[in-house]
XYZ file of N, CA, C and O in Angstrom:
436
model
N 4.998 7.390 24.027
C 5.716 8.637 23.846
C 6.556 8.941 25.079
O 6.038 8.819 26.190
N 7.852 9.339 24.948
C 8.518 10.143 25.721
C 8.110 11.103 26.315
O 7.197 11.724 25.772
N 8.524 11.489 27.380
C 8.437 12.878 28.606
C 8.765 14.122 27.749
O 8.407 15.287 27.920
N 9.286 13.755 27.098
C 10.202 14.911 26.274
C 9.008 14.919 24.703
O 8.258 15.841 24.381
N 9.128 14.077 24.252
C 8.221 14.325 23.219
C 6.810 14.576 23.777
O 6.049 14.673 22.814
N 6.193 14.711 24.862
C 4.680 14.561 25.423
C 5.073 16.286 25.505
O 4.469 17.052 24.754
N 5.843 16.677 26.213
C 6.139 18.166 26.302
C 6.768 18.919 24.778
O 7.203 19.994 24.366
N 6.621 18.238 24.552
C 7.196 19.161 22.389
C 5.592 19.280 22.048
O 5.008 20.328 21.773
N 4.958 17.841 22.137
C 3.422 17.996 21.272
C 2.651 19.150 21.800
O 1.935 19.832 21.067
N 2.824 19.412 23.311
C 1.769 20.090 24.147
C 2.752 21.763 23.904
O 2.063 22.776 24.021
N 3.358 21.842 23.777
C 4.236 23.116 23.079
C 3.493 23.741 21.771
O 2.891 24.793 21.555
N 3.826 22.581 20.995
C 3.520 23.182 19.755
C 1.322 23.122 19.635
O 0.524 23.677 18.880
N 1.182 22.283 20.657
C -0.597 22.429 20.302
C -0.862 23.607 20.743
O -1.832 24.075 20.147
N -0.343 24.440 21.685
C -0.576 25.830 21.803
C -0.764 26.805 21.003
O -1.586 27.693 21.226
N 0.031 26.747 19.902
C 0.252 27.609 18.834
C -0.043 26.947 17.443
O -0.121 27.739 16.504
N -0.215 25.641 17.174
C -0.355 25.389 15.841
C -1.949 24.667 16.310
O -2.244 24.642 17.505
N -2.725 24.210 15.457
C -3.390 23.316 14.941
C -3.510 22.676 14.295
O -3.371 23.053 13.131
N -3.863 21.212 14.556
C -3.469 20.516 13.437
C -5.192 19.577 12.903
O -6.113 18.947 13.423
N -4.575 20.235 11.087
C -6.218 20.609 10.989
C -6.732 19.166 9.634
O -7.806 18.886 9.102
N -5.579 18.685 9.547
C -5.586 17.149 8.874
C -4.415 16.366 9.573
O -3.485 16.896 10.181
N -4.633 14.877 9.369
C -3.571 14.235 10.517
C -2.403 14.919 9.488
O -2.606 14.993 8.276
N -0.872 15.519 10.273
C 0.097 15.878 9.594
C 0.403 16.943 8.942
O 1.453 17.325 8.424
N -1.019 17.543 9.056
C -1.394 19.125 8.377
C -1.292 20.209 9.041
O -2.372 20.607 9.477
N 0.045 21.153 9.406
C -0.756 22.248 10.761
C -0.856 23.915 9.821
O -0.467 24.408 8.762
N -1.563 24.245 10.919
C -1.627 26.207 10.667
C -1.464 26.750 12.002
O -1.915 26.205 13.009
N -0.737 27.955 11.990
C -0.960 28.393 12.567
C -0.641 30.234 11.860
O -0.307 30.703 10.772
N -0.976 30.764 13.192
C -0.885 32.328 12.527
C 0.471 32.972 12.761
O 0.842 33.118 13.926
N 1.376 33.440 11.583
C 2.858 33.422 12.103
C 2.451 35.091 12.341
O 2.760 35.350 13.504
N 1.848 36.363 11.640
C 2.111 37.369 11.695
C 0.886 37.804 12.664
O -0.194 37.757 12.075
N 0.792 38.322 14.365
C -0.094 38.620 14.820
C -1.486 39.853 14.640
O -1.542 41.042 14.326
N -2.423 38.862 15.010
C -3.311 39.912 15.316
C -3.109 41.620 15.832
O -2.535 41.747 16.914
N -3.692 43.352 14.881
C -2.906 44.119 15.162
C -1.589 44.251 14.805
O -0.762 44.825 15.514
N -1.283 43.604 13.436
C -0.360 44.244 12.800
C -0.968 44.170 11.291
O -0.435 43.913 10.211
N -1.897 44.401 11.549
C -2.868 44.720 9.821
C -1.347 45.884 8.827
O -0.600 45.658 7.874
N -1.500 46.713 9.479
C -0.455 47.591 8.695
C 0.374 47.113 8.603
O 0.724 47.763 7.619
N 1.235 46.391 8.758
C 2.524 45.136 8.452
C 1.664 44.568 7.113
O 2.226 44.728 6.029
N 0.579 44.033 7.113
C -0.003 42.896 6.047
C -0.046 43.807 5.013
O 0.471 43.738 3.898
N -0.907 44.903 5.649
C -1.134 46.203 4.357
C 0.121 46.502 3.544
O 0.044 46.384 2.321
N 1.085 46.819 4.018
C 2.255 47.269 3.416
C 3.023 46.454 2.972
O 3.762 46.914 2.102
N 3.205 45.104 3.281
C 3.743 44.025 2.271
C 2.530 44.130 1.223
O 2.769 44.334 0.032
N 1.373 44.002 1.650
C 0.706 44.181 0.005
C 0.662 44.873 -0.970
O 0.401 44.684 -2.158
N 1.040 46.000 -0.152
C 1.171 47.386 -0.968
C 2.256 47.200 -1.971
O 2.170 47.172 -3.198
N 3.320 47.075 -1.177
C 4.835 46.221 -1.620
C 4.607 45.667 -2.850
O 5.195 46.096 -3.843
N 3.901 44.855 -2.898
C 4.191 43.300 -3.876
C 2.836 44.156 -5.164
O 2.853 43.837 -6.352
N 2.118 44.884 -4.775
C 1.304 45.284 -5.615
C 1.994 46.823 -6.576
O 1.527 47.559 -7.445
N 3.080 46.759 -5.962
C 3.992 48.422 -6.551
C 4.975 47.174 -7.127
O 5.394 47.540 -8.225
N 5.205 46.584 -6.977
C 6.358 45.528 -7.425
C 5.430 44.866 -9.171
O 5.798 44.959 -10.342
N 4.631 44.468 -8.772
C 3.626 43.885 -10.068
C 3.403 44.845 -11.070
O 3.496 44.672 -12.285
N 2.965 46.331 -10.195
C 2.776 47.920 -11.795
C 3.919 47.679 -12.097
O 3.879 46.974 -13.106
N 5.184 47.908 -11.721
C 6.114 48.030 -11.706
C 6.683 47.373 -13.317
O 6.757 48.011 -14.367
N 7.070 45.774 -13.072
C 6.746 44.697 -13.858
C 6.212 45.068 -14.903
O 6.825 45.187 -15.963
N 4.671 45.362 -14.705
C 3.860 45.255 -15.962
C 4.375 46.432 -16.531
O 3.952 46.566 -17.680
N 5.132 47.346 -16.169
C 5.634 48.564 -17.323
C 7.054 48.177 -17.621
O 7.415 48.904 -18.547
N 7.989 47.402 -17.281
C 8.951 47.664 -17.560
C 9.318 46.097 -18.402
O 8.519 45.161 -18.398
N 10.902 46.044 -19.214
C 10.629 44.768 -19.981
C 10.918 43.190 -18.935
O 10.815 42.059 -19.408
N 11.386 43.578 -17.070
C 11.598 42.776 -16.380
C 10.190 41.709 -16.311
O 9.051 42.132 -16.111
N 10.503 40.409 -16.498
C 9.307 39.616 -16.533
C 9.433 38.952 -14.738
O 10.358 38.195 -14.443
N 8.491 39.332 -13.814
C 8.481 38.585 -12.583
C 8.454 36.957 -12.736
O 7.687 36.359 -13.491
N 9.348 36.397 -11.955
C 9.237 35.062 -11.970
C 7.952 34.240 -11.358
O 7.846 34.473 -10.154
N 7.235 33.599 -11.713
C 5.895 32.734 -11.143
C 6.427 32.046 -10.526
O 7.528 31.624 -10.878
N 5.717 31.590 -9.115
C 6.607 29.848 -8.409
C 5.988 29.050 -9.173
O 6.671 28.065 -8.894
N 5.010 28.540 -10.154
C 4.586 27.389 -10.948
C 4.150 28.220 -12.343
O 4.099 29.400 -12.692
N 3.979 27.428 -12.699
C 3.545 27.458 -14.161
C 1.779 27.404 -13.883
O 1.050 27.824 -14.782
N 1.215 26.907 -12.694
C -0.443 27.314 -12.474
C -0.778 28.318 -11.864
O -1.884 28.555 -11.378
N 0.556 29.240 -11.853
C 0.394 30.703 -10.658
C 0.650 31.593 -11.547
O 1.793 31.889 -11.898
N -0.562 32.180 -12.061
C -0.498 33.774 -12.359
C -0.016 35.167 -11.932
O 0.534 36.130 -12.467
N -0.525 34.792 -10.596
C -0.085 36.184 -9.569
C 0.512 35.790 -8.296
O 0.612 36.746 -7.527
N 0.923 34.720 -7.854
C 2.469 34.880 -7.142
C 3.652 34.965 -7.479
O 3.817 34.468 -8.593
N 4.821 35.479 -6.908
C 5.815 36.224 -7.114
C 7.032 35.338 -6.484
O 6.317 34.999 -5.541
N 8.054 34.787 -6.252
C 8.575 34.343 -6.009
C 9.554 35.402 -5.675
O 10.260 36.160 -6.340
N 9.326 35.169 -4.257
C 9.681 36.675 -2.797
C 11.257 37.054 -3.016
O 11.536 38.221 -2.742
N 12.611 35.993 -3.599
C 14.084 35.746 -3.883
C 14.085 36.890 -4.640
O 14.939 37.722 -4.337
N 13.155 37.207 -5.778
C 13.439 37.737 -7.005
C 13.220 39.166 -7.119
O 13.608 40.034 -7.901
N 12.291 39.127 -5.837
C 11.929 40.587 -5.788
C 12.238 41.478 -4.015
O 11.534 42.311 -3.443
N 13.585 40.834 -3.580
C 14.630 41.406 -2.562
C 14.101 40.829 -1.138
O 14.712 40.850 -0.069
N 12.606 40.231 -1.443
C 12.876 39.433 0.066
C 12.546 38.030 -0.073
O 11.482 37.416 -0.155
N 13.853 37.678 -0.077
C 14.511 36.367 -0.107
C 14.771 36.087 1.587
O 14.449 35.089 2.232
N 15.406 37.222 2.019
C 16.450 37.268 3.453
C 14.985 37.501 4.130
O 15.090 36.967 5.235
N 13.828 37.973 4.023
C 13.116 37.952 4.491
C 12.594 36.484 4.999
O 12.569 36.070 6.158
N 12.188 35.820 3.804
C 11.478 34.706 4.267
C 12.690 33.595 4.551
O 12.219 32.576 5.054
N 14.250 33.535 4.337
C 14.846 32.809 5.062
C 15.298 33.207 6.698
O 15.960 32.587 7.531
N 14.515 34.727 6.733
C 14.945 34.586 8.021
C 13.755 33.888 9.140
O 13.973 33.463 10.274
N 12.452 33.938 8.393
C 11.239 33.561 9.340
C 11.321 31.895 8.934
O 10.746 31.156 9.733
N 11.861 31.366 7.981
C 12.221 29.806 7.989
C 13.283 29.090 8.782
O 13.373 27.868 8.900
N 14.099 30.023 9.327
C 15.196 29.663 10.722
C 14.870 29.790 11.594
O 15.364 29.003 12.402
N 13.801 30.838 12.198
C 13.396 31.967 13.230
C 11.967 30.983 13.389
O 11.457 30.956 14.509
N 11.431 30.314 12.467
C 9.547 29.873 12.861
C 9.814 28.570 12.045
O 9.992 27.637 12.828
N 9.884 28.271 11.021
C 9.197 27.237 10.457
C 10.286 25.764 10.819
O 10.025 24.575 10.998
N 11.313 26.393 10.813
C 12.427 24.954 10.816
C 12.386 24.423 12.652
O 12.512 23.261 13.040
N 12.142 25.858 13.678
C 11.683 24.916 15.528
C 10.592 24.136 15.057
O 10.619 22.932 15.313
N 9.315 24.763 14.197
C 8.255 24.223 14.567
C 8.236 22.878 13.851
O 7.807 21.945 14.530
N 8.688 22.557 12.390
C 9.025 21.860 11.929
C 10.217 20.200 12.675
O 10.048 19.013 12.396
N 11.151 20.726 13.482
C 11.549 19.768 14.258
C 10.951 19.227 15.275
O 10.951 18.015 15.489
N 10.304 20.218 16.100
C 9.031 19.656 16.927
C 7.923 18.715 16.620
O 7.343 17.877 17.312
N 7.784 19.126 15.281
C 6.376 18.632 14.876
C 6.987 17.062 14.184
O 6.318 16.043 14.357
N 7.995 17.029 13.588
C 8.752 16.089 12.908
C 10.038 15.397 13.638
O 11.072 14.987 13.111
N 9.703 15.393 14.846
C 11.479 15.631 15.266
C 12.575 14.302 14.447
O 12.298 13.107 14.343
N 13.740 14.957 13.998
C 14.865 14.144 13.385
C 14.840 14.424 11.809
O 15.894 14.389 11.176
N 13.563 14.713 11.161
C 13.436 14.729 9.544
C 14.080 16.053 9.206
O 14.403 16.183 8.025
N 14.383 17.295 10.218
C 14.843 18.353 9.664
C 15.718 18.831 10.236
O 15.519 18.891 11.449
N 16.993 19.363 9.771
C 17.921 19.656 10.293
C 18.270 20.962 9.548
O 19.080 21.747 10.040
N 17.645 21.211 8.326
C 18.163 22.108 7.428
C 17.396 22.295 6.515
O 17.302 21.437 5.637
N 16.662 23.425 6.466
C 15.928 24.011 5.219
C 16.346 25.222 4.486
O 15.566 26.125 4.181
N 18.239 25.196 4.080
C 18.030 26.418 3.700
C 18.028 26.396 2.312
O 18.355 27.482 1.832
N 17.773 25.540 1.515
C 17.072 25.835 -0.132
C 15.669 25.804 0.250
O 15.039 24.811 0.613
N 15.148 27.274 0.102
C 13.721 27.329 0.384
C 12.633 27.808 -0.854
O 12.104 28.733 -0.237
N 12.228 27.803 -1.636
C 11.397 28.504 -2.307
C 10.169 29.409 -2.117
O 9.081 29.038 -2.555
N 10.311 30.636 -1.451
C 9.339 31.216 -1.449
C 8.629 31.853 -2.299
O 9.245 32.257 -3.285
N 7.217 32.141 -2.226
C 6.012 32.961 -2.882
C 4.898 32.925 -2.264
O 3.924 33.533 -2.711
């Protein structure tokens, strides 16, 4: 390994874990912002009554997903493409370097 790649791995082992070879997690929304989590749930759970009364059918991301929502359809789209420029596409070149240059067809839910 490179000087440069020895300092990307030890970057990103700070913040991710990698919890199968090729597999990482880490925590994108911090500890102490429960009310951030609360209120997107709240969100997506006023978004679902919502749905179930009116004749708009929410889009599923699969056909084996009952209750996810596919985030585009229901106004945060710009949301999760902004934390896929902002988090997932550095950590993603780090972790991959050269395979990504561009993730902006993203599918969220």
């Amino acid at each position: 390994l490179s000087l440069k790649a020895d300092a990307r791995r030890e970057a990103v082992s700070k913040i991710c874990e990698e919890i199968t070879p090729g597999v990482y997690t880490f925590q994108c929304i911090p500890d102490g912002t429960a009310t951030l989590n609360q209120q997107l749930l709240e969100e997506l759970d006023n978004i679902e009554s919502w749905a179930a009364e009116s004749p708009w059918q929410l889009s599923r991301p699969n056909s084996m997903n009952r209750y996810g929502v596919v985030l585009q359809d229901v106004g945060l789209g710009a949301v999760a493409q902004s934390l896929t420029t902002a988090v997932v596409l550095p950590l993603a070149a780090a972790l991959w370097p050269g395979r990504f240059s561009d993730l902006s067809d993203i599918h969220a839910f």
